[in-house]
mmCIF file of C-alpha atoms in Angstrom:
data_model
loop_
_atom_site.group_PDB
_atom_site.id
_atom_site.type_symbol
_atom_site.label_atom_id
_atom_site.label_comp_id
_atom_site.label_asym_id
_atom_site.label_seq_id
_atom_site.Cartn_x
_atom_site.Cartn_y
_atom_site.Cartn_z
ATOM 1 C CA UNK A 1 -11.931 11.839 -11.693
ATOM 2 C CA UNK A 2 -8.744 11.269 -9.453
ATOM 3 C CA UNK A 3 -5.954 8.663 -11.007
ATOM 4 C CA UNK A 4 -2.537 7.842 -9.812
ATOM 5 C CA UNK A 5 -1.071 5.763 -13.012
ATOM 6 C CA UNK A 6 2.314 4.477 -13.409
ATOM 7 C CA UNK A 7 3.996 3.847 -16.443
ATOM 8 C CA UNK A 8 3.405 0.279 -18.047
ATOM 9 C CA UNK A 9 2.787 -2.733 -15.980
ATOM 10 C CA UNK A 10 5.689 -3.833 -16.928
ATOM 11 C CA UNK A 11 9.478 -3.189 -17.258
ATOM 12 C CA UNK A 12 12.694 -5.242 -18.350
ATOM 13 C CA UNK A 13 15.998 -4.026 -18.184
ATOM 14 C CA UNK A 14 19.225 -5.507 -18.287
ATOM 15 C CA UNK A 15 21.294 -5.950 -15.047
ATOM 16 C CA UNK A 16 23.557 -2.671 -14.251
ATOM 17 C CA UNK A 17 21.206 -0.493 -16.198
ATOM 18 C CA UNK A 18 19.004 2.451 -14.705
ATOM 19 C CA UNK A 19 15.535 1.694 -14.388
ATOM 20 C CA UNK A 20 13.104 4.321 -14.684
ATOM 21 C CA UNK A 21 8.969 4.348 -13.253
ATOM 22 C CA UNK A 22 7.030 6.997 -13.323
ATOM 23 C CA UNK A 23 3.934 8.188 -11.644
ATOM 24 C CA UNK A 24 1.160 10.358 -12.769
ATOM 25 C CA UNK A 25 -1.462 11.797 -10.837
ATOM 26 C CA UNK A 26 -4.556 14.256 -11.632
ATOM 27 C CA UNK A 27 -7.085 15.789 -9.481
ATOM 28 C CA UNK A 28 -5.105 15.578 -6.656
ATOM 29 C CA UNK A 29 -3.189 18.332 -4.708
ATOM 30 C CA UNK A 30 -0.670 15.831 -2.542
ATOM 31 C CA UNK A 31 1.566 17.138 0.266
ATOM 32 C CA UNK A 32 4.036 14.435 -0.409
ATOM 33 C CA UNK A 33 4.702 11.005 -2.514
ATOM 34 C CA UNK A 34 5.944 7.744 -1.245
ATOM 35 C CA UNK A 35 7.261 4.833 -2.812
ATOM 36 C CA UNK A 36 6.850 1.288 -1.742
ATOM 37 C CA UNK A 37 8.629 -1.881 -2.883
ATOM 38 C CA UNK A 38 5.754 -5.028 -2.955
ATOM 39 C CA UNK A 39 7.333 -8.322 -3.285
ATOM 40 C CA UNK A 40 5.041 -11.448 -4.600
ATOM 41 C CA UNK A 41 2.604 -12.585 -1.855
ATOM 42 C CA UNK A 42 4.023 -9.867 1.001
ATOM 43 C CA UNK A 43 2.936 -6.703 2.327
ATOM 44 C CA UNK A 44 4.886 -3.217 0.606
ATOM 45 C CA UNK A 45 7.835 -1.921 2.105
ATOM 46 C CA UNK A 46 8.449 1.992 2.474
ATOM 47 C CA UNK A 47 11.199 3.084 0.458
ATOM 48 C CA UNK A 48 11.337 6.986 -0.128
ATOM 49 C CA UNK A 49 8.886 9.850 0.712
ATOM 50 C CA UNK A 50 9.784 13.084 -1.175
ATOM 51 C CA UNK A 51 7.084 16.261 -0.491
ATOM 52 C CA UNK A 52 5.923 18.901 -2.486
ATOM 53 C CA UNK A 53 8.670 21.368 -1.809
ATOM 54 C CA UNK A 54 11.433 19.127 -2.369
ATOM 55 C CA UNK A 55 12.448 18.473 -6.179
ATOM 56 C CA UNK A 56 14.916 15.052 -5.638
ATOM 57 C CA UNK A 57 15.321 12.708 -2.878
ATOM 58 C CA UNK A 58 18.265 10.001 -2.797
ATOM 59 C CA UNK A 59 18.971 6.781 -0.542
ATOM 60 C CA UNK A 60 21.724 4.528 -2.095
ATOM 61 C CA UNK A 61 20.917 3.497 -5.385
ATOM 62 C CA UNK A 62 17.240 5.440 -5.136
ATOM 63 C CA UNK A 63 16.521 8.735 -6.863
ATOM 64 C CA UNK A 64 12.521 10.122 -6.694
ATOM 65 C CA UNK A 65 11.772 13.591 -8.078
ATOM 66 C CA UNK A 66 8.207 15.253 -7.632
ATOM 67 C CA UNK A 67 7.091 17.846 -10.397
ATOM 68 C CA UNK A 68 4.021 19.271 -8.876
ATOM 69 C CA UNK A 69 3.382 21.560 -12.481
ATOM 70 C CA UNK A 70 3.196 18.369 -14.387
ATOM 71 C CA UNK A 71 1.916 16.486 -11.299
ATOM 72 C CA UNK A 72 4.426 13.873 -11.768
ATOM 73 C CA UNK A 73 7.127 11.396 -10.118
ATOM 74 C CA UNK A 74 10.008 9.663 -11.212
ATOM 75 C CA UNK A 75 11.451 6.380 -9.488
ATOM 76 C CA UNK A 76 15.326 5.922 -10.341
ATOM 77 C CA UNK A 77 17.174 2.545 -9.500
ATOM 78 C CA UNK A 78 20.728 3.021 -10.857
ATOM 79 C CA UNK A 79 23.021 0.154 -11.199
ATOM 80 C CA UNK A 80 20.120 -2.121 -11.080
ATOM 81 C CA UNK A 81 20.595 -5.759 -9.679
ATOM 82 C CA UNK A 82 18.235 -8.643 -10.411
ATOM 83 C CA UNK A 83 17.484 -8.845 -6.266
ATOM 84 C CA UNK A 84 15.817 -4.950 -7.279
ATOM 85 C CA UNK A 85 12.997 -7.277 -9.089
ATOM 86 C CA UNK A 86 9.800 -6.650 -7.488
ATOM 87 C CA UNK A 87 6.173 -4.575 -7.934
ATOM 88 C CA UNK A 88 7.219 -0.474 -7.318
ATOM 89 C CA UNK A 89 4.333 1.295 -6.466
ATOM 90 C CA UNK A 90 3.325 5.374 -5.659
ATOM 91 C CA UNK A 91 0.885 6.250 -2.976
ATOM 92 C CA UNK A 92 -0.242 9.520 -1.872
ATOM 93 C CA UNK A 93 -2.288 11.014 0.905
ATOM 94 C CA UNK A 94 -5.701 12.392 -1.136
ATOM 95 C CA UNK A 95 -6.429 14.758 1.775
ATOM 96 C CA UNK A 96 -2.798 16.743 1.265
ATOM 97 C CA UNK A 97 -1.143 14.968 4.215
ATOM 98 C CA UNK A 98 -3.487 15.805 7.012
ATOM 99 C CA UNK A 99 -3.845 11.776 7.456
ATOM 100 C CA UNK A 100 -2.113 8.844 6.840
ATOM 101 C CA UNK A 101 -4.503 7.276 4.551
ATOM 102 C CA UNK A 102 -2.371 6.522 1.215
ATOM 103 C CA UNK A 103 -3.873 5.578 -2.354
ATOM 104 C CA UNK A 104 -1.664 3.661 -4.770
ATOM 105 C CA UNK A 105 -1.143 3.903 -8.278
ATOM 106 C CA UNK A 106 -1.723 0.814 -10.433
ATOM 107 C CA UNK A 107 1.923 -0.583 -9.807
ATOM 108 C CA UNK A 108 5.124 -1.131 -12.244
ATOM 109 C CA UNK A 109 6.467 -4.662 -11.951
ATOM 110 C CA UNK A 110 10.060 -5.035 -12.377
ATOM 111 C CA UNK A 111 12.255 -7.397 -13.896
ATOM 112 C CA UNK A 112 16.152 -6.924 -14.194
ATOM 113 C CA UNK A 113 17.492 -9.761 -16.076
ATOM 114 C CA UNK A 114 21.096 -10.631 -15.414
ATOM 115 C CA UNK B 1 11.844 0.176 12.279
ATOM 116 C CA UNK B 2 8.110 -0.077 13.541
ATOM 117 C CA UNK B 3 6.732 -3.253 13.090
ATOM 118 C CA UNK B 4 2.872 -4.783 12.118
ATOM 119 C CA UNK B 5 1.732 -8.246 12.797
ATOM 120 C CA UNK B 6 -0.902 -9.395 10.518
ATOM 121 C CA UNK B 7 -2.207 -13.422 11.456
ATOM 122 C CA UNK B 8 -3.256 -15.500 9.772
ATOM 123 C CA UNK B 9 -0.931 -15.058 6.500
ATOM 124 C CA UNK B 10 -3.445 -17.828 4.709
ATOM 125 C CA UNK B 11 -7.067 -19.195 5.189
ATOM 126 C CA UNK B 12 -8.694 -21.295 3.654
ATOM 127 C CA UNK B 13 -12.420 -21.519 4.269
ATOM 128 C CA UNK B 14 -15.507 -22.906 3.176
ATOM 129 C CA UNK B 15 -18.563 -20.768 1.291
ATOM 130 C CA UNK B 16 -20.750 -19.091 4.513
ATOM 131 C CA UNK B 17 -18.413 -19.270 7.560
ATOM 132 C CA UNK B 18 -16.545 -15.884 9.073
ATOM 133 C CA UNK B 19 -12.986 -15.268 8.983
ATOM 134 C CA UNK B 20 -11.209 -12.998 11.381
ATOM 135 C CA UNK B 21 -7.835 -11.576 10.499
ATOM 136 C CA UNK B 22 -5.853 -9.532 13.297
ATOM 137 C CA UNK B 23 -3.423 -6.749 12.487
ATOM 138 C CA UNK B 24 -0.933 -5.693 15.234
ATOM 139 C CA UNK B 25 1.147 -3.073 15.976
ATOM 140 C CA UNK B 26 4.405 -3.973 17.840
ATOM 141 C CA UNK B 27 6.277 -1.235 19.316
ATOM 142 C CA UNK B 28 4.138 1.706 18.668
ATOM 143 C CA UNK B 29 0.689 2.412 19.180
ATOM 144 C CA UNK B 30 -1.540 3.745 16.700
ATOM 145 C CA UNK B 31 -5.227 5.555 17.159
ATOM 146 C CA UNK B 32 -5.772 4.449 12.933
ATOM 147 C CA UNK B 33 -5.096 1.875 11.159
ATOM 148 C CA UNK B 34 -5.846 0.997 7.570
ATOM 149 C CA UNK B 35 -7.215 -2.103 5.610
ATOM 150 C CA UNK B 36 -5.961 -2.839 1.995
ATOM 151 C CA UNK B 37 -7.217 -5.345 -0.244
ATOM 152 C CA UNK B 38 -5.698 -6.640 -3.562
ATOM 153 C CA UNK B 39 -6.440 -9.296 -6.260
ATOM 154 C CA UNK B 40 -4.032 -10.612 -8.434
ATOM 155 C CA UNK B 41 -1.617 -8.645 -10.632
ATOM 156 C CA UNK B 42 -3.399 -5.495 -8.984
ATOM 157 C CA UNK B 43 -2.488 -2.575 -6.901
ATOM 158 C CA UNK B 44 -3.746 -2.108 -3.598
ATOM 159 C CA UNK B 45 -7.391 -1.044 -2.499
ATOM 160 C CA UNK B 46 -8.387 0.748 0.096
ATOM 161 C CA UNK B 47 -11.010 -0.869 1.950
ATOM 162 C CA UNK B 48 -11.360 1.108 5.592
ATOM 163 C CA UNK B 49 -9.758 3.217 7.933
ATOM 164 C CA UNK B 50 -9.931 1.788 11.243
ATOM 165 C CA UNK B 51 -10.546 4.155 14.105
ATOM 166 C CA UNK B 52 -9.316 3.331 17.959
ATOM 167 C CA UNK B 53 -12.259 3.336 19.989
ATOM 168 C CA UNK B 54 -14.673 4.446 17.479
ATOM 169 C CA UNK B 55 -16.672 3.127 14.317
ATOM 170 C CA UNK B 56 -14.528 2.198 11.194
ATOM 171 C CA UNK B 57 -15.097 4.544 7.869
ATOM 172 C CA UNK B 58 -15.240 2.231 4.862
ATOM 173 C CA UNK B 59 -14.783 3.360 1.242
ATOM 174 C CA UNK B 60 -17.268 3.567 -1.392
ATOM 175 C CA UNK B 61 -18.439 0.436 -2.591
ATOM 176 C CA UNK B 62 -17.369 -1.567 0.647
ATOM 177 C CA UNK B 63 -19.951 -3.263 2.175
ATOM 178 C CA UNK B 64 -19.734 -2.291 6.108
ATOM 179 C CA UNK B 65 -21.859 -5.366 7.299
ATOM 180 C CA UNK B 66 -19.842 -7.527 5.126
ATOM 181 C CA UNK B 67 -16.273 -5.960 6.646
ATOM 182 C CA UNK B 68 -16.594 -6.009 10.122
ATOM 183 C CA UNK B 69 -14.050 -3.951 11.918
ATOM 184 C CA UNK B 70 -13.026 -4.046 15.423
ATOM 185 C CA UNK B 71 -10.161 -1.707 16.772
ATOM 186 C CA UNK B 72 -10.496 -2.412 20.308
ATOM 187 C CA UNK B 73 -7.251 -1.065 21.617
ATOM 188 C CA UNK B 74 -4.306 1.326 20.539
ATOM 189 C CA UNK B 75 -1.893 -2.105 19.288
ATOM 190 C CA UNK B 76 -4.989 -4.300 17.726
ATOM 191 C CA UNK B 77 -7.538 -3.981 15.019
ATOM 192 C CA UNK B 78 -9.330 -6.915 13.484
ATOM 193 C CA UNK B 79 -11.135 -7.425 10.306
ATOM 194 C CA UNK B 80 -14.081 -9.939 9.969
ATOM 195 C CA UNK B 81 -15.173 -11.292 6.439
ATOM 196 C CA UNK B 82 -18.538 -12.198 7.301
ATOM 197 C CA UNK B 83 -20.783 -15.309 5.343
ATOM 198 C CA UNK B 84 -17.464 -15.548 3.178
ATOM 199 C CA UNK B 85 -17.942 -15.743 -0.680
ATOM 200 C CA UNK B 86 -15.736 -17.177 -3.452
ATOM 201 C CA UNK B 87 -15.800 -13.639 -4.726
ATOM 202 C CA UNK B 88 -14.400 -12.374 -1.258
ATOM 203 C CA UNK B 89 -11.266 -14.655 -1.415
ATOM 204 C CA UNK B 90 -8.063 -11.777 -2.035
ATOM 205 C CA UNK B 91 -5.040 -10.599 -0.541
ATOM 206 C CA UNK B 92 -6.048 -8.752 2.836
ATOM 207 C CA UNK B 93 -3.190 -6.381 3.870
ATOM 208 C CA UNK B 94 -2.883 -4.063 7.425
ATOM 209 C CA UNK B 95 -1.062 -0.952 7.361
ATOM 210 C CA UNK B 96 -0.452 1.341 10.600
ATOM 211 C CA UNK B 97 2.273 4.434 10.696
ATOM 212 C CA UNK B 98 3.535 5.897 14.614
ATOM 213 C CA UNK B 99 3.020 9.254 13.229
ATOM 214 C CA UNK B 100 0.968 11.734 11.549
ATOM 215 C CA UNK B 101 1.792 12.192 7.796
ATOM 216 C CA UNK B 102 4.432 9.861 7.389
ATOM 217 C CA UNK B 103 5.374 6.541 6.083
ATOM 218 C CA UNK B 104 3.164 3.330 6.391
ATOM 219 C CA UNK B 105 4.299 -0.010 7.760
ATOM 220 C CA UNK B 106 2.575 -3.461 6.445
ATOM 221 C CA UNK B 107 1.405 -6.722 7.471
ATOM 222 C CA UNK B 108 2.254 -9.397 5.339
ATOM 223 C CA UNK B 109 -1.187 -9.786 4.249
ATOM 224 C CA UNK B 110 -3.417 -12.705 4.718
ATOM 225 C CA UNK B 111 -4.073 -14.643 1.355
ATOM 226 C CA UNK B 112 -8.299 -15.464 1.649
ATOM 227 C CA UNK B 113 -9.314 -18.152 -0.229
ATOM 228 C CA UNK B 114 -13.415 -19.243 0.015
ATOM 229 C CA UNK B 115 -14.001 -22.091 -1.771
#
């Protein structure tokens, strides 16, 4: 069956420290991954897109690598703040980017303590 | 950045009545747009892709009759919970991109609740 997982539902690191999500994916054969930011009770908000042929993307304090062998992306927040506190979540395009239509992974919430 | 309207952002509503929720795209237009649904502490759901000027395709398991979608011009689509439920009461969220293969753009949901 197709999955998109991501790594715990939960994750606590202290303030300043590099926070780490990952995403896993099988049966799927995705063009490109996004990442979205989901704050409590709001719509998510695009953060990074990274496709197939690219290994690493950065923006500021972002880092997303796609490993299309082990069908895999990592989410990096360096120098993580308490304001980076929210729900991360990975969404791909099951028809290999011929639409827009994204499904998301289960979500990894969060929390930098200061 | 491209921006989408979603109204309301709450209803509350009693067991049998019909909701409408109306998801709008700003400053682009957009031939699809797509229909999310989430319950608490869960990721999103894809409910429906709504097509401009043409019939909606739903995902398996969603109830078409039940979802009524209306996307009656390139800047508008509306969703319709029909004879709402306690069961149907979620987080309904809009999403609509400008182009082709590229990043989506949210409403900020409308929070159902049926009592």
């Amino acid at each position: 069956s197709q999955k998109i997982e991501q790594n715990s539902e939960a994750l606590n690191i202290q303030e300043g420290k590099t926070a780490t999500l990952t995403c896993n994916y099988t049966n799927y054969s995705p063009a490109y991954l996004q990442w979205y930011r989901q704050d409590p009770g709001r719509g998510p908000v695009f953060l990074l897109l990274i496709r197939e042929n690219e290994k690493e993307k950065r923006k500021e304090r972002l880092k997303v690598t796609f490993d299309t062998t082990l069908k895999q992306s990592l989410f990096h927040i360096t120098a993580s703040q308490p304001a980076d506190s929210a729900t991360y979540l990975c969404a791909l395009d099951p028809y290999g980017g011929a639409t827009n239509k994204l499904i998301f992974g289960t979500g990894t919430l969060l929390a930098v303590q200061p | 950045g491209a921006v989408v309207s979603q109204h309301p952002s709450r209803v509350i509503c009693k067991s049998g009545t019909s909701v409408k929720i109306e998801c709008r795209s700003l400053d682009f237009q957009a031939t699809t747009m797509f229909w999310y649904r989430q319950f608490p502490k869960q990721s999103l759901m894809l409910m429906a892709t709504s097509n401009e000027g043409s019939k909606a395709t739903y995902e398996q398991g969603v109830e078409k009759d039940k979802f009524l979608i209306n996307h009656a011009s390139l800047t508008l689509s509306t969703l319709t919970v029909t004879s709402a439920h306690p069961e149907d009461s979620s987080f309904y969220i809009c999403s609509a991109s400008p182009g082709q293969g590229s990043k989506l753009f949210f409403g900020s949901g409308t929070q159902l609740s049926v009592l």
